[in-house]
Tab-separated table of C-alpha atoms and ligand atoms in Angstrom:
chain	number	residue	atom	x	y	z
A	1	UNK	CA	53.860	-24.545	-35.331
A	2	UNK	CA	54.837	-27.341	-32.938
A	3	UNK	CA	55.514	-30.548	-34.858
A	4	UNK	CA	54.103	-33.384	-32.862
A	5	UNK	CA	54.670	-37.035	-33.662
A	6	UNK	CA	52.173	-38.664	-36.011
A	7	UNK	CA	50.666	-42.126	-35.683
A	8	UNK	CA	48.573	-43.679	-38.458
A	9	UNK	CA	46.220	-46.403	-37.215
A	10	UNK	CA	44.159	-48.611	-39.521
A	11	UNK	CA	40.941	-49.986	-38.069
A	12	UNK	CA	40.588	-47.250	-35.464
A	13	UNK	CA	36.788	-47.193	-35.173
A	14	UNK	CA	36.693	-49.973	-32.542
A	15	UNK	CA	38.726	-52.289	-30.339
A	16	UNK	CA	42.520	-52.087	-30.303
A	17	UNK	CA	42.761	-49.360	-32.944
A	18	UNK	CA	40.454	-46.995	-31.098
A	19	UNK	CA	42.196	-47.648	-27.752
A	20	UNK	CA	45.585	-47.016	-29.392
A	21	UNK	CA	44.283	-43.700	-30.759
A	22	UNK	CA	43.207	-42.534	-27.280
A	23	UNK	CA	46.462	-43.712	-25.672
A	24	UNK	CA	48.707	-41.828	-28.092
A	25	UNK	CA	46.425	-38.769	-28.139
A	26	UNK	CA	46.660	-38.614	-24.340
A	27	UNK	CA	50.437	-38.333	-24.801
A	28	UNK	CA	50.093	-35.490	-27.305
A	29	UNK	CA	50.551	-37.341	-30.599
A	30	UNK	CA	48.682	-36.290	-33.734
A	31	UNK	CA	46.541	-39.097	-35.098
A	32	UNK	CA	45.535	-40.392	-38.529
A	33	UNK	CA	42.437	-42.520	-38.057
A	34	UNK	CA	41.219	-45.084	-40.557
A	35	UNK	CA	38.171	-47.332	-40.722
A	36	UNK	CA	35.134	-47.768	-42.941
A	37	UNK	CA	32.461	-46.426	-40.571
A	38	UNK	CA	32.492	-42.683	-41.212
A	39	UNK	CA	30.069	-41.831	-38.388
A	40	UNK	CA	32.372	-43.444	-35.844
A	41	UNK	CA	35.452	-41.810	-37.338
A	42	UNK	CA	33.962	-38.333	-37.056
A	43	UNK	CA	32.767	-38.936	-33.489
A	44	UNK	CA	36.205	-40.195	-32.414
A	45	UNK	CA	37.958	-37.355	-34.284
A	46	UNK	CA	35.811	-34.732	-32.538
A	47	UNK	CA	36.278	-36.310	-29.128
A	48	UNK	CA	40.074	-36.627	-29.466
A	49	UNK	CA	40.374	-32.980	-30.504
A	50	UNK	CA	38.164	-31.797	-27.629
A	51	UNK	CA	39.808	-33.981	-24.963
A	52	UNK	CA	43.451	-33.675	-25.962
A	53	UNK	CA	43.786	-30.600	-28.212
A	54	UNK	CA	45.730	-32.570	-30.807
A	55	UNK	CA	45.331	-32.692	-34.611
A	56	UNK	CA	43.340	-35.547	-36.100
A	57	UNK	CA	42.987	-36.589	-39.736
A	58	UNK	CA	40.268	-39.107	-40.588
A	59	UNK	CA	40.844	-41.304	-43.619
A	60	UNK	CA	37.744	-43.361	-44.294
A	61	UNK	CA	38.738	-46.151	-46.629
A	62	UNK	CA	38.476	-49.899	-46.968
A	63	UNK	CA	41.975	-51.389	-46.725
A	64	UNK	CA	40.908	-54.006	-49.308
A	65	UNK	CA	40.440	-51.318	-51.931
A	66	UNK	CA	43.839	-50.694	-53.447
A	67	UNK	CA	42.792	-47.530	-55.283
A	68	UNK	CA	41.125	-46.004	-52.203
A	69	UNK	CA	44.233	-46.764	-50.135
A	70	UNK	CA	46.565	-45.207	-52.721
A	71	UNK	CA	44.453	-42.083	-53.179
A	72	UNK	CA	43.916	-41.490	-49.481
A	73	UNK	CA	47.612	-41.718	-48.602
A	74	UNK	CA	48.914	-39.973	-51.732
A	75	UNK	CA	46.556	-37.045	-51.103
A	76	UNK	CA	47.529	-36.536	-47.477
A	77	UNK	CA	48.599	-32.925	-46.908
A	78	UNK	CA	52.406	-32.614	-46.875
A	79	UNK	CA	52.699	-32.099	-43.117
A	80	UNK	CA	50.650	-35.251	-42.442
A	81	UNK	CA	52.980	-37.404	-44.530
A	82	UNK	CA	55.686	-37.314	-41.888
A	83	UNK	CA	54.351	-40.487	-40.263
A	84	UNK	CA	56.339	-41.727	-37.260
A	85	UNK	CA	54.334	-44.871	-36.461
A	86	UNK	CA	52.070	-46.991	-38.657
A	87	UNK	CA	49.831	-49.501	-36.902
A	88	UNK	CA	48.544	-52.133	-39.325
A	89	UNK	CA	45.628	-53.137	-37.157
A	90	UNK	CA	42.544	-53.381	-39.402
A	91	UNK	CA	41.576	-57.017	-39.528
A	92	UNK	CA	39.037	-59.638	-38.706
A	93	UNK	CA	38.053	-63.260	-38.379
A	94	UNK	CA	34.951	-64.192	-40.318
A	95	UNK	CA	33.281	-67.440	-39.272
A	96	UNK	CA	34.617	-70.420	-37.328
A	97	UNK	CA	34.281	-73.709	-39.160
A	98	UNK	CA	36.300	-76.690	-40.269
A	99	UNK	CA	38.312	-76.072	-43.395
A	100	UNK	CA	36.333	-78.671	-45.355
A	101	UNK	CA	33.119	-76.785	-44.559
A	102	UNK	CA	34.607	-73.307	-44.870
A	103	UNK	CA	32.733	-70.477	-46.568
A	104	UNK	CA	34.881	-69.230	-49.427
A	105	UNK	CA	33.510	-65.697	-49.049
A	106	UNK	CA	34.804	-65.710	-45.457
A	107	UNK	CA	38.208	-66.815	-46.712
A	108	UNK	CA	38.318	-64.041	-49.308
A	109	UNK	CA	37.418	-61.300	-46.835
A	110	UNK	CA	40.041	-62.437	-44.300
A	111	UNK	CA	42.792	-62.804	-46.882
A	112	UNK	CA	41.919	-59.491	-48.567
A	113	UNK	CA	41.782	-57.559	-45.288
A	114	UNK	CA	44.400	-59.161	-43.069
A	115	UNK	CA	47.069	-59.762	-45.700
A	116	UNK	CA	46.419	-57.708	-48.814
A	117	UNK	CA	45.065	-54.677	-46.931
A	118	UNK	CA	48.133	-54.633	-44.690
A	119	UNK	CA	50.338	-54.796	-47.787
A	120	UNK	CA	48.507	-52.000	-49.637
A	121	UNK	CA	48.780	-49.598	-46.696
A	122	UNK	CA	52.388	-50.526	-45.938
A	123	UNK	CA	53.412	-50.134	-49.593
A	124	UNK	CA	52.246	-46.508	-49.482
A	125	UNK	CA	53.654	-45.611	-46.063
A	126	UNK	CA	57.063	-47.336	-46.216
A	127	UNK	CA	58.525	-44.928	-48.843
A	128	UNK	CA	57.465	-41.983	-46.661
A	129	UNK	CA	59.357	-43.461	-43.723
A	130	UNK	CA	62.356	-44.302	-45.913
A	131	UNK	CA	62.548	-40.626	-46.948
A	132	UNK	CA	62.806	-39.639	-43.270
A	133	UNK	CA	65.139	-42.555	-42.482
A	134	UNK	CA	63.074	-43.414	-39.447
A	135	UNK	CA	59.765	-44.865	-38.400
A	136	UNK	CA	58.086	-47.772	-36.678
A	137	UNK	CA	55.630	-50.213	-38.188
A	138	UNK	CA	53.516	-52.182	-35.728
A	139	UNK	CA	51.731	-55.153	-37.271
A	140	UNK	CA	48.780	-56.508	-35.310
A	141	UNK	CA	49.218	-60.234	-35.602
A	142	UNK	CA	47.841	-62.724	-33.074
A	143	UNK	CA	48.689	-65.871	-31.192
A	144	UNK	CA	46.815	-67.323	-34.183
A	145	UNK	CA	49.906	-66.278	-36.156
A	146	UNK	CA	52.031	-68.578	-33.994
A	147	UNK	CA	49.907	-71.739	-33.899
A	148	UNK	CA	46.770	-73.012	-35.594
A	149	UNK	CA	43.655	-73.943	-33.633
A	150	UNK	CA	40.583	-75.993	-34.366
A	151	UNK	CA	38.341	-74.267	-36.934
A	152	UNK	CA	40.687	-71.275	-37.077
A	153	UNK	CA	42.342	-72.454	-40.334
A	154	UNK	CA	42.227	-69.473	-42.723
A	155	UNK	CA	42.252	-66.819	-39.987
A	156	UNK	CA	45.355	-68.536	-38.549
A	157	UNK	CA	46.884	-68.665	-42.035
A	158	UNK	CA	46.389	-64.909	-42.510
A	159	UNK	CA	48.066	-64.174	-39.185
A	160	UNK	CA	50.927	-66.564	-39.997
A	161	UNK	CA	51.300	-64.510	-43.176
A	162	UNK	CA	51.421	-61.312	-41.104
A	163	UNK	CA	54.169	-62.945	-39.038
A	164	UNK	CA	56.177	-63.696	-42.199
A	165	UNK	CA	55.604	-60.198	-43.577
A	166	UNK	CA	56.734	-58.652	-40.296
A	167	UNK	CA	59.995	-60.606	-40.453
A	168	UNK	CA	60.462	-59.676	-44.113
A	169	UNK	CA	59.813	-56.012	-43.457
A	170	UNK	CA	62.359	-56.034	-40.652
A	171	UNK	CA	65.002	-57.417	-43.012
A	172	UNK	CA	64.227	-55.203	-46.012
A	173	UNK	CA	63.793	-51.985	-44.027
A	174	UNK	CA	66.829	-52.490	-41.794
A	175	UNK	CA	69.185	-50.386	-43.938
A	176	UNK	CA	66.669	-47.521	-43.750
A	177	UNK	CA	66.556	-47.415	-39.959
A	178	UNK	CA	62.907	-48.421	-39.737
A	179	UNK	CA	61.725	-50.513	-36.804
A	180	UNK	CA	59.164	-53.287	-37.217
A	181	UNK	CA	57.258	-54.773	-34.286
A	182	UNK	CA	54.669	-57.516	-34.092
A	183	UNK	CA	52.045	-57.579	-31.356
A	184	UNK	CA	50.439	-61.000	-30.976
A	185	UNK	CA	47.499	-60.910	-28.589
A	186	UNK	CA	45.446	-63.802	-27.307
A	187	UNK	CA	41.770	-63.468	-26.398
A	188	UNK	CA	40.747	-59.820	-26.043
A	189	UNK	CA	37.189	-58.594	-25.635
A	190	UNK	CA	36.529	-56.162	-28.462
A	191	UNK	CA	34.076	-56.359	-31.371
A	192	UNK	CA	36.243	-59.183	-32.787
A	193	UNK	CA	33.913	-62.073	-31.841
A	194	UNK	CA	30.796	-60.080	-32.717
A	195	UNK	CA	32.235	-59.708	-36.227
A	196	UNK	CA	33.395	-63.344	-36.364
A	197	UNK	CA	29.906	-64.573	-35.377
A	198	UNK	CA	28.103	-62.118	-37.693
A	199	UNK	CA	26.469	-60.008	-34.976
A	200	UNK	CA	25.451	-62.900	-32.668
A	201	UNK	CA	26.053	-61.025	-29.387
A	202	UNK	CA	25.272	-63.983	-27.150
A	203	UNK	CA	27.797	-66.250	-28.887
A	204	UNK	CA	30.357	-63.459	-28.874
A	205	UNK	CA	29.881	-62.868	-25.141
A	206	UNK	CA	30.433	-66.590	-24.451
A	207	UNK	CA	33.939	-66.403	-25.911
A	208	UNK	CA	34.913	-64.195	-22.953
A	209	UNK	CA	32.866	-65.729	-20.136
A	210	UNK	CA	34.380	-67.532	-17.159
A	211	UNK	CA	37.699	-65.660	-17.211
A	212	UNK	CA	39.120	-62.171	-17.576
A	213	UNK	CA	40.118	-61.534	-21.187
A	214	UNK	CA	42.556	-58.869	-22.335
A	215	UNK	CA	41.125	-55.374	-22.775
A	216	UNK	CA	41.809	-53.136	-25.756
A	217	UNK	CA	43.636	-50.746	-23.415
A	218	UNK	CA	46.152	-53.497	-22.531
A	219	UNK	CA	47.171	-53.649	-26.184
A	220	UNK	CA	47.268	-49.843	-26.431
A	221	UNK	CA	49.693	-49.746	-23.479
A	222	UNK	CA	51.953	-52.255	-25.246
A	223	UNK	CA	51.839	-50.318	-28.527
A	224	UNK	CA	52.780	-47.113	-26.672
A	225	UNK	CA	55.633	-48.861	-24.866
A	226	UNK	CA	56.946	-50.229	-28.181
A	227	UNK	CA	56.767	-46.773	-29.760
A	228	UNK	CA	58.657	-45.033	-26.975
A	229	UNK	CA	61.826	-47.134	-26.735
A	230	UNK	CA	65.202	-45.438	-27.312
A	231	UNK	CA	66.285	-45.148	-30.977
A	232	UNK	CA	68.582	-48.200	-30.830
A	233	UNK	CA	65.976	-50.563	-29.307
A	234	UNK	CA	63.386	-52.559	-31.287
A	235	UNK	CA	60.794	-54.857	-29.771
A	236	UNK	CA	60.509	-57.566	-32.408
A	237	UNK	CA	57.658	-59.745	-31.271
A	238	UNK	CA	55.322	-59.357	-28.310
A	239	UNK	CA	53.073	-62.314	-27.477
A	240	UNK	CA	50.468	-61.429	-24.854
A	241	UNK	CA	47.602	-63.464	-23.424
A	242	UNK	CA	45.228	-63.082	-20.513
A	243	UNK	CA	46.379	-64.907	-17.372
A	244	UNK	CA	43.748	-67.606	-17.996
A	245	UNK	CA	45.051	-68.448	-21.479
A	246	UNK	CA	47.983	-70.835	-22.057
A	247	UNK	CA	47.797	-71.004	-25.853
A	248	UNK	CA	45.286	-70.760	-28.712
A	249	UNK	CA	43.514	-73.925	-27.584
A	250	UNK	CA	43.534	-73.806	-23.797
A	251	UNK	CA	41.698	-71.219	-21.715
A	252	UNK	CA	41.123	-72.026	-18.060
A	253	UNK	CA	37.505	-71.066	-17.408
A	254	UNK	CA	35.828	-70.747	-14.021
A	255	UNK	CA	33.420	-73.687	-14.003
A	256	UNK	CA	30.975	-71.782	-11.751
A	257	UNK	CA	30.173	-69.228	-14.472
B	301	LIG	P1	37.369	-54.995	-33.731
B	301	LIG	O1	36.373	-55.711	-34.563
B	301	LIG	O2	36.950	-54.431	-32.433
B	301	LIG	O3	38.050	-53.831	-34.608
B	301	LIG	C1	38.452	-54.072	-35.924
B	301	LIG	C2	38.739	-52.757	-36.629
B	301	LIG	O4	39.188	-53.041	-37.955
B	301	LIG	C3	37.527	-51.861	-36.733
B	301	LIG	O5	37.913	-50.535	-36.495
B	301	LIG	C4	37.096	-52.017	-38.186
B	301	LIG	O6	36.515	-50.795	-38.627
B	301	LIG	C5	38.446	-52.242	-38.868
B	301	LIG	N1	38.335	-52.894	-40.161
B	301	LIG	C6	37.879	-54.146	-40.429
B	301	LIG	N2	37.886	-54.359	-41.747
B	301	LIG	C7	38.361	-53.223	-42.319
B	301	LIG	C8	38.601	-52.828	-43.653
B	301	LIG	N3	38.342	-53.644	-44.682
B	301	LIG	N4	39.096	-51.584	-43.899
B	301	LIG	C9	39.357	-50.750	-42.884
B	301	LIG	N5	39.152	-51.073	-41.585
B	301	LIG	C10	38.661	-52.293	-41.327
B	301	LIG	O7	38.567	-56.046	-33.533
B	301	LIG	P2	39.956	-55.945	-32.725
B	301	LIG	O8	40.224	-54.581	-32.258
B	301	LIG	O9	39.952	-57.047	-31.747
B	301	LIG	O10	40.960	-56.370	-33.890
B	301	LIG	C11	42.007	-55.546	-34.343
B	301	LIG	C12	43.115	-56.437	-34.883
B	301	LIG	O11	43.608	-57.269	-33.822
B	301	LIG	C13	42.685	-57.401	-35.994
B	301	LIG	O12	43.712	-57.464	-36.943
B	301	LIG	C14	42.525	-58.746	-35.264
B	301	LIG	O13	42.745	-59.828	-36.127
B	301	LIG	C15	43.631	-58.628	-34.234
B	301	LIG	N6	43.510	-59.461	-33.049
B	301	LIG	C16	42.390	-59.448	-32.254
B	301	LIG	C17	42.339	-60.240	-31.115
B	301	LIG	C18	41.139	-60.311	-30.232
B	301	LIG	O14	40.996	-61.304	-29.494
B	301	LIG	N7	40.285	-59.295	-30.193
B	301	LIG	C19	43.487	-61.052	-30.700
B	301	LIG	C20	44.594	-60.998	-31.622
B	301	LIG	C21	44.609	-60.218	-32.721
B	301	LIG	P3	35.332	-50.611	-39.675
B	301	LIG	O15	34.391	-51.768	-39.487
B	301	LIG	O16	34.753	-49.275	-39.322
B	301	LIG	O17	36.014	-50.600	-40.996
B	302	LIG	C1	42.380	-63.484	-32.159
B	302	LIG	C2	42.825	-64.460	-31.156
B	302	LIG	O1	42.881	-66.948	-30.792
B	302	LIG	O2	40.751	-65.767	-30.492
B	302	LIG	O3	43.405	-63.266	-33.059
B	302	LIG	O4	41.627	-66.187	-32.701
B	302	LIG	S1	41.980	-65.911	-31.314
């Protein structure tokens, strides 16, 4: 049997994660897909197999659930445990309000998903990579992990935490030959704003009007580039914005729109 490379992507039912799955599948990689929405996972799994003739393993679990994460990864068949790339992508912003008016449930969900979920998955996958003495972990951070913005408070704090964890992983995993890369996108049109604004499609659309935002495929291209560097090269930190965006707080919008 041909042993193809394996990429494990959390949050692969939409946005960046889904685009990354298609990008790597198109280059012949086998894919482990994660997300909570089982219907989407099975549709994507079927489509990837039909289009690219690769192997796909769907792992429906909630990254916030430590037991589900442990069971799913521990019970992977032996030949699926040889993971070459882990993309810690599952994440979200929930709400957009001043910190003094913040909804504590929103805070919990962001902290549990963006920080603790990333840790649970990484804790299970890192020993598998250490055994092989190779691997790449890509953490999906954000420009919100570099600077805070108005009403972004806890979301920004979770992405700053991802930034710190990325740096820590790079230090601790160095002796094991494991690469760690952070991708830090600016505004990208995915389901991100729809989730942040609790399904308010009109408000979500507004976040991307008047300029051309990043597309999920742009981030997939970057992830593929990072994963295909020569063995001695590591991309540490990739900050990427649309042309219209200078930083978290300034987007140049076309006034006519
Ligand atoms: P989407 O909302 O389009 O996709 C998010 C994905 O994460 C979905 O597949 C969702 O799947 C999954 N997910 C969310 N919560 C959980 C959970 N508890 N367990 C498992 N999977 C989960 O957003 P994006 O693709 O834009 O976001 C992906 C990552 O990129 C996030 O970490 C986000 O913070 C980051 N990011 C996004 C930017 C943007 O502007 N879009 C910019 C910078 C960073 P399901 O609901 O099926 O579980
Ligand atoms: C998402 C980017 O700045 O819209 O991480 O919150 S931002």
